Short mmCIF file of C-alpha atoms and ligand atoms in Angstrom, two decimals:
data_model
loop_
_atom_site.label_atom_id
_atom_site.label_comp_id
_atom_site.label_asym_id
_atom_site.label_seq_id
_atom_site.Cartn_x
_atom_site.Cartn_y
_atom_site.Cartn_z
CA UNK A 1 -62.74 16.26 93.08
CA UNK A 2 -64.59 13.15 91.57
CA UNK A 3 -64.16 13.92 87.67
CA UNK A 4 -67.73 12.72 85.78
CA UNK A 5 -70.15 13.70 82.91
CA UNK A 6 -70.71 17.14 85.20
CA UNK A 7 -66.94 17.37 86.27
CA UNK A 8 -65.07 17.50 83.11
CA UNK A 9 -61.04 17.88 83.58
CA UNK A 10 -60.33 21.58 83.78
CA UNK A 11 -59.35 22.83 80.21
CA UNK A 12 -55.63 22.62 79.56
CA UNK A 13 -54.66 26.34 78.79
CA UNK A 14 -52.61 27.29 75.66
CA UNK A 15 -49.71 28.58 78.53
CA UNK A 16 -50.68 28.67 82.20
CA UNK A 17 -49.27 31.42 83.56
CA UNK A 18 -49.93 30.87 87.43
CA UNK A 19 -47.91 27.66 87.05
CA UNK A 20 -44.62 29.11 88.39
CA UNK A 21 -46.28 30.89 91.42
CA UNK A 22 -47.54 27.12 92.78
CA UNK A 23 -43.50 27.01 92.18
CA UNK A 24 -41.53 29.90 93.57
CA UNK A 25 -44.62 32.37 94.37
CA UNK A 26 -42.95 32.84 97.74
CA UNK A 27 -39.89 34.13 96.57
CA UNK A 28 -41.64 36.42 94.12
CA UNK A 29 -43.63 37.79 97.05
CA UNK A 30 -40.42 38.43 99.24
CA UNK A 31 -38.86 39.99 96.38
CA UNK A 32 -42.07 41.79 95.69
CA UNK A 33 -42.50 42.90 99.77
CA UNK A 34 -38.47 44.34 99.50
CA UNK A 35 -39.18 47.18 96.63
CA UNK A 36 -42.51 47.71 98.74
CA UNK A 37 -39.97 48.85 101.32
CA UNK A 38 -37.53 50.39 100.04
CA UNK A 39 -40.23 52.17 97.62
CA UNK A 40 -37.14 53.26 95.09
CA UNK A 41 -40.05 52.18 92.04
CA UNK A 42 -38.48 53.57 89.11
CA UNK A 43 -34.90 52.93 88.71
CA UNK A 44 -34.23 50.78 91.90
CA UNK A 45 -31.34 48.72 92.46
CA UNK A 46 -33.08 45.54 91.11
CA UNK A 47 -33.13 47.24 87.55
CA UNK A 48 -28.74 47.32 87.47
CA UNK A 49 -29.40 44.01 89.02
CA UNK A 50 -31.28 42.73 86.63
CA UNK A 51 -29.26 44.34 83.73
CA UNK A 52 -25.89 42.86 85.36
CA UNK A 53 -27.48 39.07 85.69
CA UNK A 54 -28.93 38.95 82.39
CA UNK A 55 -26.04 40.05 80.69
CA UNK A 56 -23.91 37.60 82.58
CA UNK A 57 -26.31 34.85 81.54
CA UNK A 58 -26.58 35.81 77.60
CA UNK A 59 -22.67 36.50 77.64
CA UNK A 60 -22.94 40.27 76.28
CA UNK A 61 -21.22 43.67 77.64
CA UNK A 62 -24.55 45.17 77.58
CA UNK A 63 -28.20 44.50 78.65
CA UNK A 64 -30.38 48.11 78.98
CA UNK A 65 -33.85 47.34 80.14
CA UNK A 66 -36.79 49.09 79.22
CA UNK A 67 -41.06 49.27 79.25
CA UNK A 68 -41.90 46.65 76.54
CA UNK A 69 -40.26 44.57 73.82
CA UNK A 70 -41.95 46.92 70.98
CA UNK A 71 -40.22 49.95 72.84
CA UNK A 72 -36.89 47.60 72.79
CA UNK A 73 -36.62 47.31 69.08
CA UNK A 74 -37.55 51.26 68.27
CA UNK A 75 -35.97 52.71 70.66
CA UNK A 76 -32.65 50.75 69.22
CA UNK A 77 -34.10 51.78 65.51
CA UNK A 78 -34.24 55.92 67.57
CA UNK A 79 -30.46 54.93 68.63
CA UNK A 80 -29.16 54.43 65.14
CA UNK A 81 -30.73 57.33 63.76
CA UNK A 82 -33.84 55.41 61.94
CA UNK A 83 -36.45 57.54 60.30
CA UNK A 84 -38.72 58.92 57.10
CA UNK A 85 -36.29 57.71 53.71
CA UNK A 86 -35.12 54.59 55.34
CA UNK A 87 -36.23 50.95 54.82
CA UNK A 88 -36.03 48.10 57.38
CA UNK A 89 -36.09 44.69 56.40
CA UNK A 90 -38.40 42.46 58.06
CA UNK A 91 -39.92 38.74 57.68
CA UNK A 92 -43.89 39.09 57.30
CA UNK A 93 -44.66 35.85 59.59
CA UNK A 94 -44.37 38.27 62.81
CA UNK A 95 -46.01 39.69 65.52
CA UNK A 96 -47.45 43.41 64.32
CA UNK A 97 -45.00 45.04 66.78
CA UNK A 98 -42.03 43.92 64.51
CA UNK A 99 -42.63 46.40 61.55
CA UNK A 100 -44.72 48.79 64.03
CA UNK A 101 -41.02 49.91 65.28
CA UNK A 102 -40.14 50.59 62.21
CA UNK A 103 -43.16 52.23 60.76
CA UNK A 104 -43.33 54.47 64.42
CA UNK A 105 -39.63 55.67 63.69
CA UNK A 106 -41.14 57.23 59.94
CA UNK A 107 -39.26 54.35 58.02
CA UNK A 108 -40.14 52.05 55.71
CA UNK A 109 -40.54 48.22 56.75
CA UNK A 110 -40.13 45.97 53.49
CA UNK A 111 -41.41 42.39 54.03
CA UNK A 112 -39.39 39.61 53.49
CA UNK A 113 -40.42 35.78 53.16
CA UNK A 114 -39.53 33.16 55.59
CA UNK A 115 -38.25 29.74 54.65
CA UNK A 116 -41.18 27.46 54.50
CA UNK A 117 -39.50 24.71 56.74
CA UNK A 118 -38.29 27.01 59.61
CA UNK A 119 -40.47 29.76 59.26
CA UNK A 120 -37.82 32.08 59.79
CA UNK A 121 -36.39 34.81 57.94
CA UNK A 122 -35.15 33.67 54.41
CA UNK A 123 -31.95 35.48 53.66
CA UNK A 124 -32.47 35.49 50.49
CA UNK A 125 -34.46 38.16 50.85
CA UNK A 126 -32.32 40.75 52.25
CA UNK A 127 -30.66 40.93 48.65
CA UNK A 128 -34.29 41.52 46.74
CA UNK A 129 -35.20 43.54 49.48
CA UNK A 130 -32.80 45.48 49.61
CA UNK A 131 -32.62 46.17 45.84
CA UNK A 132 -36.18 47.05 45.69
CA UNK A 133 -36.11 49.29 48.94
CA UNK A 134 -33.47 51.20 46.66
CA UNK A 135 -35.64 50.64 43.11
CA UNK A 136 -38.06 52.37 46.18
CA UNK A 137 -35.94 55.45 46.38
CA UNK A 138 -34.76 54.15 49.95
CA UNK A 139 -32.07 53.78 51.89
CA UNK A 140 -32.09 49.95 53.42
CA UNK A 141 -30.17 50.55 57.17
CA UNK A 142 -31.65 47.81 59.26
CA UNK A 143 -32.53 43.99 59.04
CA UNK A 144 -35.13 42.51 62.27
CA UNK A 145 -35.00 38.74 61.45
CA UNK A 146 -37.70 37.41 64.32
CA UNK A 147 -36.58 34.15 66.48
CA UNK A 148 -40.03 32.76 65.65
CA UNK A 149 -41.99 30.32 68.30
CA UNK A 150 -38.27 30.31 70.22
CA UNK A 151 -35.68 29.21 67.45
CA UNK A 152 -32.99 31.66 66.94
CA UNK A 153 -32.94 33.22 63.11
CA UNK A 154 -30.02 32.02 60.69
CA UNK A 155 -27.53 34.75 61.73
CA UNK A 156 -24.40 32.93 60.18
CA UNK A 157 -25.96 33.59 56.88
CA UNK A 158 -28.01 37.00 57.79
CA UNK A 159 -24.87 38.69 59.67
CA UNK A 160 -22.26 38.54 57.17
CA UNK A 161 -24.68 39.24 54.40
CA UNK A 162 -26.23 42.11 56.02
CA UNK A 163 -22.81 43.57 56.44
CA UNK A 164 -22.37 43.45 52.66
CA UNK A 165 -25.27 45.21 52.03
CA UNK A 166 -24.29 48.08 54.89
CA UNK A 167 -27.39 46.76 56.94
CA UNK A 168 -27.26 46.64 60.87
CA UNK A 169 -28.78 43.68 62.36
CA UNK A 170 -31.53 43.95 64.45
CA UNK A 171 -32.75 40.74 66.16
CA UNK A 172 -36.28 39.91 67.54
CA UNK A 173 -35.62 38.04 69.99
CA UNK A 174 -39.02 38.44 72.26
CA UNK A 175 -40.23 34.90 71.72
CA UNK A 176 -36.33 32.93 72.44
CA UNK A 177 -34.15 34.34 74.99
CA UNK A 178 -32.84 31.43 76.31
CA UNK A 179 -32.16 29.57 73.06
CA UNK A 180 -28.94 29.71 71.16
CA UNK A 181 -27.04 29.00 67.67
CA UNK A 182 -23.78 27.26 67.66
CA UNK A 183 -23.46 27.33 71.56
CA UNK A 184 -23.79 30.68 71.12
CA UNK A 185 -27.12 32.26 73.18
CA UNK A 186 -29.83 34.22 71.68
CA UNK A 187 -28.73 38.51 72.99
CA UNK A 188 -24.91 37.68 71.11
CA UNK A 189 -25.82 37.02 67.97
CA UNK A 190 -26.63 40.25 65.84
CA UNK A 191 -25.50 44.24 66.57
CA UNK A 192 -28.38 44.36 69.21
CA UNK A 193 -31.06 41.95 70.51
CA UNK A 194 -34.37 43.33 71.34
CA UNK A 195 -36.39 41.11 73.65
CA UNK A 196 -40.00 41.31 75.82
CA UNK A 197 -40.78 40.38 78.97
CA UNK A 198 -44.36 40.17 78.61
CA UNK A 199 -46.11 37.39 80.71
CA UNK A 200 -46.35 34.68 78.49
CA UNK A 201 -42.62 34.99 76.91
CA UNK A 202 -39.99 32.12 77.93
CA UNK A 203 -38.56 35.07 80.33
CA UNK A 204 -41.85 36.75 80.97
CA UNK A 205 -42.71 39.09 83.81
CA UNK A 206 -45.79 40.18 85.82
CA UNK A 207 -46.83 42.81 83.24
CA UNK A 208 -44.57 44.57 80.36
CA UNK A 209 -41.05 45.14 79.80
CA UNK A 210 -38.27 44.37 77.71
CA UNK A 211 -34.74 44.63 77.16
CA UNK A 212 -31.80 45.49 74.50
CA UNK A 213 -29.13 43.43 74.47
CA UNK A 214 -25.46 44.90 72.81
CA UNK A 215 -21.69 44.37 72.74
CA UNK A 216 -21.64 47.89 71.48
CA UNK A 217 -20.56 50.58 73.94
CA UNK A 218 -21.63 54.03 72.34
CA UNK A 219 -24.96 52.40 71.38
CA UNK A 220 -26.05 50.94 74.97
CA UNK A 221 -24.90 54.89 76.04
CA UNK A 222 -27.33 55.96 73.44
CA UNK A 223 -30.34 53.34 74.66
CA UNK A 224 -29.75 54.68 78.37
CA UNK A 225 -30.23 57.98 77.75
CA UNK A 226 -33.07 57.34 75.31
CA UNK A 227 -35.28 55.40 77.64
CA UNK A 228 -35.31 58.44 80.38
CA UNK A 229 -36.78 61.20 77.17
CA UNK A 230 -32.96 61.71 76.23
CA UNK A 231 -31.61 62.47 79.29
CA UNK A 232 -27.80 63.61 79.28
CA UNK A 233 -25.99 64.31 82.34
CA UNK A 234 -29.30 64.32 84.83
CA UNK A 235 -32.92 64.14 83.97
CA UNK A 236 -33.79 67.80 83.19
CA UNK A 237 -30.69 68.11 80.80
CA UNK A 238 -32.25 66.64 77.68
CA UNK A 239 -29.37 66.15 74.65
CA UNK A 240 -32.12 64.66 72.43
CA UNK A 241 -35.65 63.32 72.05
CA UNK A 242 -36.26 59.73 73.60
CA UNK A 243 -39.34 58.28 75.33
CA UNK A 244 -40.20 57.59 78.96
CA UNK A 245 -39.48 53.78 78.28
CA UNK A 246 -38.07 52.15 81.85
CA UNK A 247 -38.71 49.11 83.27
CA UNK A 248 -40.43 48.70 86.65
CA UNK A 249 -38.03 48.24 89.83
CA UNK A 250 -41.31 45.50 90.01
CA UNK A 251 -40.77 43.65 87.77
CA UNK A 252 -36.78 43.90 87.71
CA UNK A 253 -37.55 42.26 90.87
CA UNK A 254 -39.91 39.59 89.85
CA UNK A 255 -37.53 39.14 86.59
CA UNK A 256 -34.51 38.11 89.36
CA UNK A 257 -36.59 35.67 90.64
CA UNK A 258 -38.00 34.28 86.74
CA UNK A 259 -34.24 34.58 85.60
CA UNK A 260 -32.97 31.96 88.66
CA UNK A 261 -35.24 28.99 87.65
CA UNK A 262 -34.96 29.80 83.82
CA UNK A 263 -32.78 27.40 82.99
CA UNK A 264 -34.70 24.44 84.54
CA UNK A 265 -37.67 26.15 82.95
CA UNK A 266 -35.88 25.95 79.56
CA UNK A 267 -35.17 22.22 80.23
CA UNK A 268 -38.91 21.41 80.82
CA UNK A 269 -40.15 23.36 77.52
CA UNK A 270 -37.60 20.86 75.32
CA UNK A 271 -38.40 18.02 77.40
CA UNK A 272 -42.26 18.78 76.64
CA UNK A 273 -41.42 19.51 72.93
CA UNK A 274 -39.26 16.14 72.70
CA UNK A 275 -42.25 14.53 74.10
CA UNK A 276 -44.73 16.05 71.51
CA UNK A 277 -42.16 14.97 68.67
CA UNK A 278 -42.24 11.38 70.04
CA UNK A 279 -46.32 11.24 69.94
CA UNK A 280 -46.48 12.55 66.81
CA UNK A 281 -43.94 11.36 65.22
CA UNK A 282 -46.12 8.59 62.86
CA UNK A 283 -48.10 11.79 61.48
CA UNK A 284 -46.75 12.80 58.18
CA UNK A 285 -49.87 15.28 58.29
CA UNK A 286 -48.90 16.62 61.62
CA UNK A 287 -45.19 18.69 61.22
CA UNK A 288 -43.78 21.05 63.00
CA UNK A 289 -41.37 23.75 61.81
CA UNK A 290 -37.29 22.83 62.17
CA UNK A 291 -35.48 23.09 64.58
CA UNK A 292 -31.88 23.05 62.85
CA UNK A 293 -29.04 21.08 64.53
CA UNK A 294 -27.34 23.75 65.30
CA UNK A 295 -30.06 26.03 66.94
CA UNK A 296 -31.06 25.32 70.18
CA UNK A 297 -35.19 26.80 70.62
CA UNK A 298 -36.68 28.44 73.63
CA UNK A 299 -39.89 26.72 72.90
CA UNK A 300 -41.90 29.49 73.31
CA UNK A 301 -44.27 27.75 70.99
CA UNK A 302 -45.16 24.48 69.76
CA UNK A 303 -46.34 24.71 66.54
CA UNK A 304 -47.91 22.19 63.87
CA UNK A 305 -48.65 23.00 60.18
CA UNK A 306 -52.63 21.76 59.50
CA UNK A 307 -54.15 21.48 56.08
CA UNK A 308 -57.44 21.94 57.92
CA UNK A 309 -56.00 24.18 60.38
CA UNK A 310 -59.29 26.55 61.46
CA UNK A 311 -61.70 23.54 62.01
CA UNK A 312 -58.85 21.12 63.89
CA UNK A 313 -58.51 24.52 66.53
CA UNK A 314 -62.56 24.32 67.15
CA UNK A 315 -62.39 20.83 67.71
CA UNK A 316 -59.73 21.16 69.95
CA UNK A 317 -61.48 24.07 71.43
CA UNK A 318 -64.74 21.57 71.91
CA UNK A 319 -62.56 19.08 73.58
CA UNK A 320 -60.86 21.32 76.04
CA UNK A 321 -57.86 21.98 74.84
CA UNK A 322 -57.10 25.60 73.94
CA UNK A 323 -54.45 26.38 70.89
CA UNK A 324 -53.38 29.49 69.55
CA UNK A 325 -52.14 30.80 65.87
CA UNK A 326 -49.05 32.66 65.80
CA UNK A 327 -49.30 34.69 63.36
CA UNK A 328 -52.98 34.20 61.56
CA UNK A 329 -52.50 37.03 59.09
CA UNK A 330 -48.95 38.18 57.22
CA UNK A 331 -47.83 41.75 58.46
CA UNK A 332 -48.17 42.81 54.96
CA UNK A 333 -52.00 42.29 54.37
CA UNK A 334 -52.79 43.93 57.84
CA UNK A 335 -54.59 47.54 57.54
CA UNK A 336 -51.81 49.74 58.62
CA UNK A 337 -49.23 47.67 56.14
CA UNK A 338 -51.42 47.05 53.20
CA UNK A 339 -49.82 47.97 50.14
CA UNK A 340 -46.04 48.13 51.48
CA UNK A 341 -43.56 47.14 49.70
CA UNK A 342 -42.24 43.62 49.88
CA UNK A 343 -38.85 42.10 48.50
CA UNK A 344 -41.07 39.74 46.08
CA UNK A 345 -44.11 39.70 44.23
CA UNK A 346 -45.82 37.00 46.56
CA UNK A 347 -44.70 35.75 50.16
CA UNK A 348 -46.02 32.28 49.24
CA UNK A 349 -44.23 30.44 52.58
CA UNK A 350 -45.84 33.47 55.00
CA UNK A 351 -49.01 33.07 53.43
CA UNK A 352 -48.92 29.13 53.82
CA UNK A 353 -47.89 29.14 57.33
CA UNK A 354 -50.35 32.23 58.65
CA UNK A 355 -53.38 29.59 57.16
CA UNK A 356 -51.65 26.16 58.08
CA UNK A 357 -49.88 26.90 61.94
CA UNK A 358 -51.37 25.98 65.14
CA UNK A 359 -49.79 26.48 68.39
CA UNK A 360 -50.34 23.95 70.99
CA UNK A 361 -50.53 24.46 74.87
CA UNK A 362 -46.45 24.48 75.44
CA UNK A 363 -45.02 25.73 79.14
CA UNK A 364 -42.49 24.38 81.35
CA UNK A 365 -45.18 23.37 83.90
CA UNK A 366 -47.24 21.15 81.51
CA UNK A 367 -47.72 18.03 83.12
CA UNK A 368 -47.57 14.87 80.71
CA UNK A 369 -50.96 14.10 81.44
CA UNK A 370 -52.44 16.90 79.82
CA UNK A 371 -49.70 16.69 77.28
CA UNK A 372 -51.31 13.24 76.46
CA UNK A 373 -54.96 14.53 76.07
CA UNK A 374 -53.58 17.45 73.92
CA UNK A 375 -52.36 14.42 71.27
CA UNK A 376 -55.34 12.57 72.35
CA UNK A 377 -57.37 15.40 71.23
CA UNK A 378 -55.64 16.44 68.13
CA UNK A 379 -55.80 12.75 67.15
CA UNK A 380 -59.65 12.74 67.33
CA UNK A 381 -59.94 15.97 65.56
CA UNK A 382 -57.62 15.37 62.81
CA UNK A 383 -59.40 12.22 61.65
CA UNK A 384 -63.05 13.77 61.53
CA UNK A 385 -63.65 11.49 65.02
CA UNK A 386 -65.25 14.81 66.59
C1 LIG B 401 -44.19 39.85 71.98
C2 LIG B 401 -43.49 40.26 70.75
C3 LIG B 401 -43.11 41.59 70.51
C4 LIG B 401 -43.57 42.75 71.37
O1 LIG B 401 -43.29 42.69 72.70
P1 LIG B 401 -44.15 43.57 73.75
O2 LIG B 401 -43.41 43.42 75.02
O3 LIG B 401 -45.52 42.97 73.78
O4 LIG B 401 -44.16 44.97 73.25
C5 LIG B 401 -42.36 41.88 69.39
N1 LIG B 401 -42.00 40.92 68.53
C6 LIG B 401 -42.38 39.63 68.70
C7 LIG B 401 -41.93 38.61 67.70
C8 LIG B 401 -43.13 39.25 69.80
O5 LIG B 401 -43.50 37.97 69.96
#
């Protein structure tokens, strides 16, 4: 189509999710068409499939799938006996869902600050957060350090630290399956690894679901049982109280299919992000969070600190290009969190980044054209040319 004053170039989307079809839509249908007739929809053979291929590509014992990423992380909280007296340990630069799990299970979430150039959990707070969880009258049992816009957390320092305090770790890892720390991939790296598969995740699906991911034996036992209401030996003998939490044989089947071309996938997000470094790379005003040498990120996210953050997004907006904010308001100052307890006075590097961070359109289908008018754009708006 001729592009002119009345043609403008469609809008390039913060992540275009049809992208993959135009790439392996067939196979997705077959796979689709096969559960349509075998019609085993809840616990079909694609599930164990699933679970056996993603655990073989993480490089765990375990992988137990289940509805959502939010159900992921509480009903691993349920599995360790959670609940009303303890306190989990949390970074405040999160998606809602994070402390949610927490708050759902009757415990405490205490919010921690991130470091202001990674934006990920500071460990420095699970000593002052653990001390005033106690000073709290609670007992601090779990840390959920969040893999932020992709980039795994800094478990080296969180792990053995957490240990010292008698904390389990608990990562979020919804946003950065597929990245790793020290050669080591995101699902290995804490007690358990709680991860989504919602659409517009680096392993999304066609819908929800999520996954736990575990070296530990008795606690992936535990997680199986809880995700069919508790279920012990068959479904009507119920040894405790769990929630009806599987994943679709659909989407198990649609996952297969996502979890073949991941890799390549993977390899176009840090291909895009490498080219995004190398456009904006004369912009001292224009920085993105770290990436440490040793991390490897799953570039769910691109993201850019702004001093003029709101009014750059509406000028990108007004020139086509659609941006997100991940996470516009600290978990702490939300409704359902207000007044909770944090592990300092002030969270000054949450606060900075929920006013300063802009996502920009990031996928492993974005085409370096539109990569080009994204910089183009933000160019124009961040020198008052719109
Ligand atoms: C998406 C997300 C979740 C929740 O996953 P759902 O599948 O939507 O329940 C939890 N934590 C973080 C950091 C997320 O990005």
């Amino acid at each position: 189509m001729p592009r002119n004053s009345e043609n403008p170039p469609p809008r390039v989307p913060l992540a275009d999710l049809l992208a993959r079809r135009r790439r392996i839509g067939d196979r997705v249908d077959a796979a689709v068409a096969r559960v349509m007739a075998h019609g085993q929809f809840i616990m079909g053979p694609e599930v164990a499939e699933l679970e056996t291929a993603l655990a073989r590509f993480v490089g765990v014992r375990h992988v137990v799938t289940c509805a959502n990423g939010t159900d992921a992380l509480r009903l691993t909280l349920m599995a360790w006996g959670i609940g009303p007296g303890d306190a989990v340990l949390t970074s405040a630069l999160t998606y809602v869902a994070t402390a949610e799990a927490a708050a759902l299970c009757g415990a405490t979430p205490v919010f921690c600050d991130v470091s202001p150039d990674t934006l990920l959990f500071d460990p420095a707070g699970l000593a002052t957060g653990t001390a005033r969880a106690r000073a709290a009258g609670l007992r601090p049992r779990v840390v959920i350090p969040v893999d932020l816009h992709g980039q795994p957390a800094d478990y080296a320092a969180i792990v053995p630290a957490a240990r010292e305090l008698g904390l389990r770790v608990l990562a979020d890892a919804a946003q950065s399956v597929g990245g790793s720390l020290n050669g080591r991939r995101v699902g290995g790296l804490a007690d358990a690894t709680a991860t989504s598969f919602f659409p517009a995740k680096p392993l999304g699906c066609l819908g929800d679901g999520g996954a736990i991911f575990t070296d530990d034996d008795a606690l992936a036992e535990v997680l199986r049982s809880l995700r069919v209401h508790g279920s012990g030996k068959d479904k009507y003998d119920t040894v405790r109280l769990g929630l009806n939490s599987r994943l679709d044989t659909l989407q198990a089947a649609v996952l297969l299919e996502h979890l073949a071309i991941l890799p390549e996938e993977l390899a176009a997000r840090e291909a895009a992000a490498r080219n995004y470094d190398a456009a904006l790379a004369g912009r001292a005003d224009i920085v993105r969070p770290v990436v440490r040498p040793e991390a490897r990120s799953a570039w769910a996210q691109y993201a850019v600190a702004l001093d003029d953050r709101d009014r750059t997004a509406a000028a990108l907006n007004a020139l086509g290009v659609s941006t997100g904010v991940h996470y516009p308001t600290p978990i702490h100052r939300l409704p359902p969190f207000r007044g909770a307890l944090t592990a300092s006075d002030a969270l000054p590097a949450s606060e900075r980044a929920a006013a300063r961070t802009l996502s920009l359109p990031m996928g492993p289908y974005l085409t370096v054209a539109d990569q080009e008018r994204v910089v183009d754009a933000l160019v124009k708006a961040t020198s008052g040319k719109t």
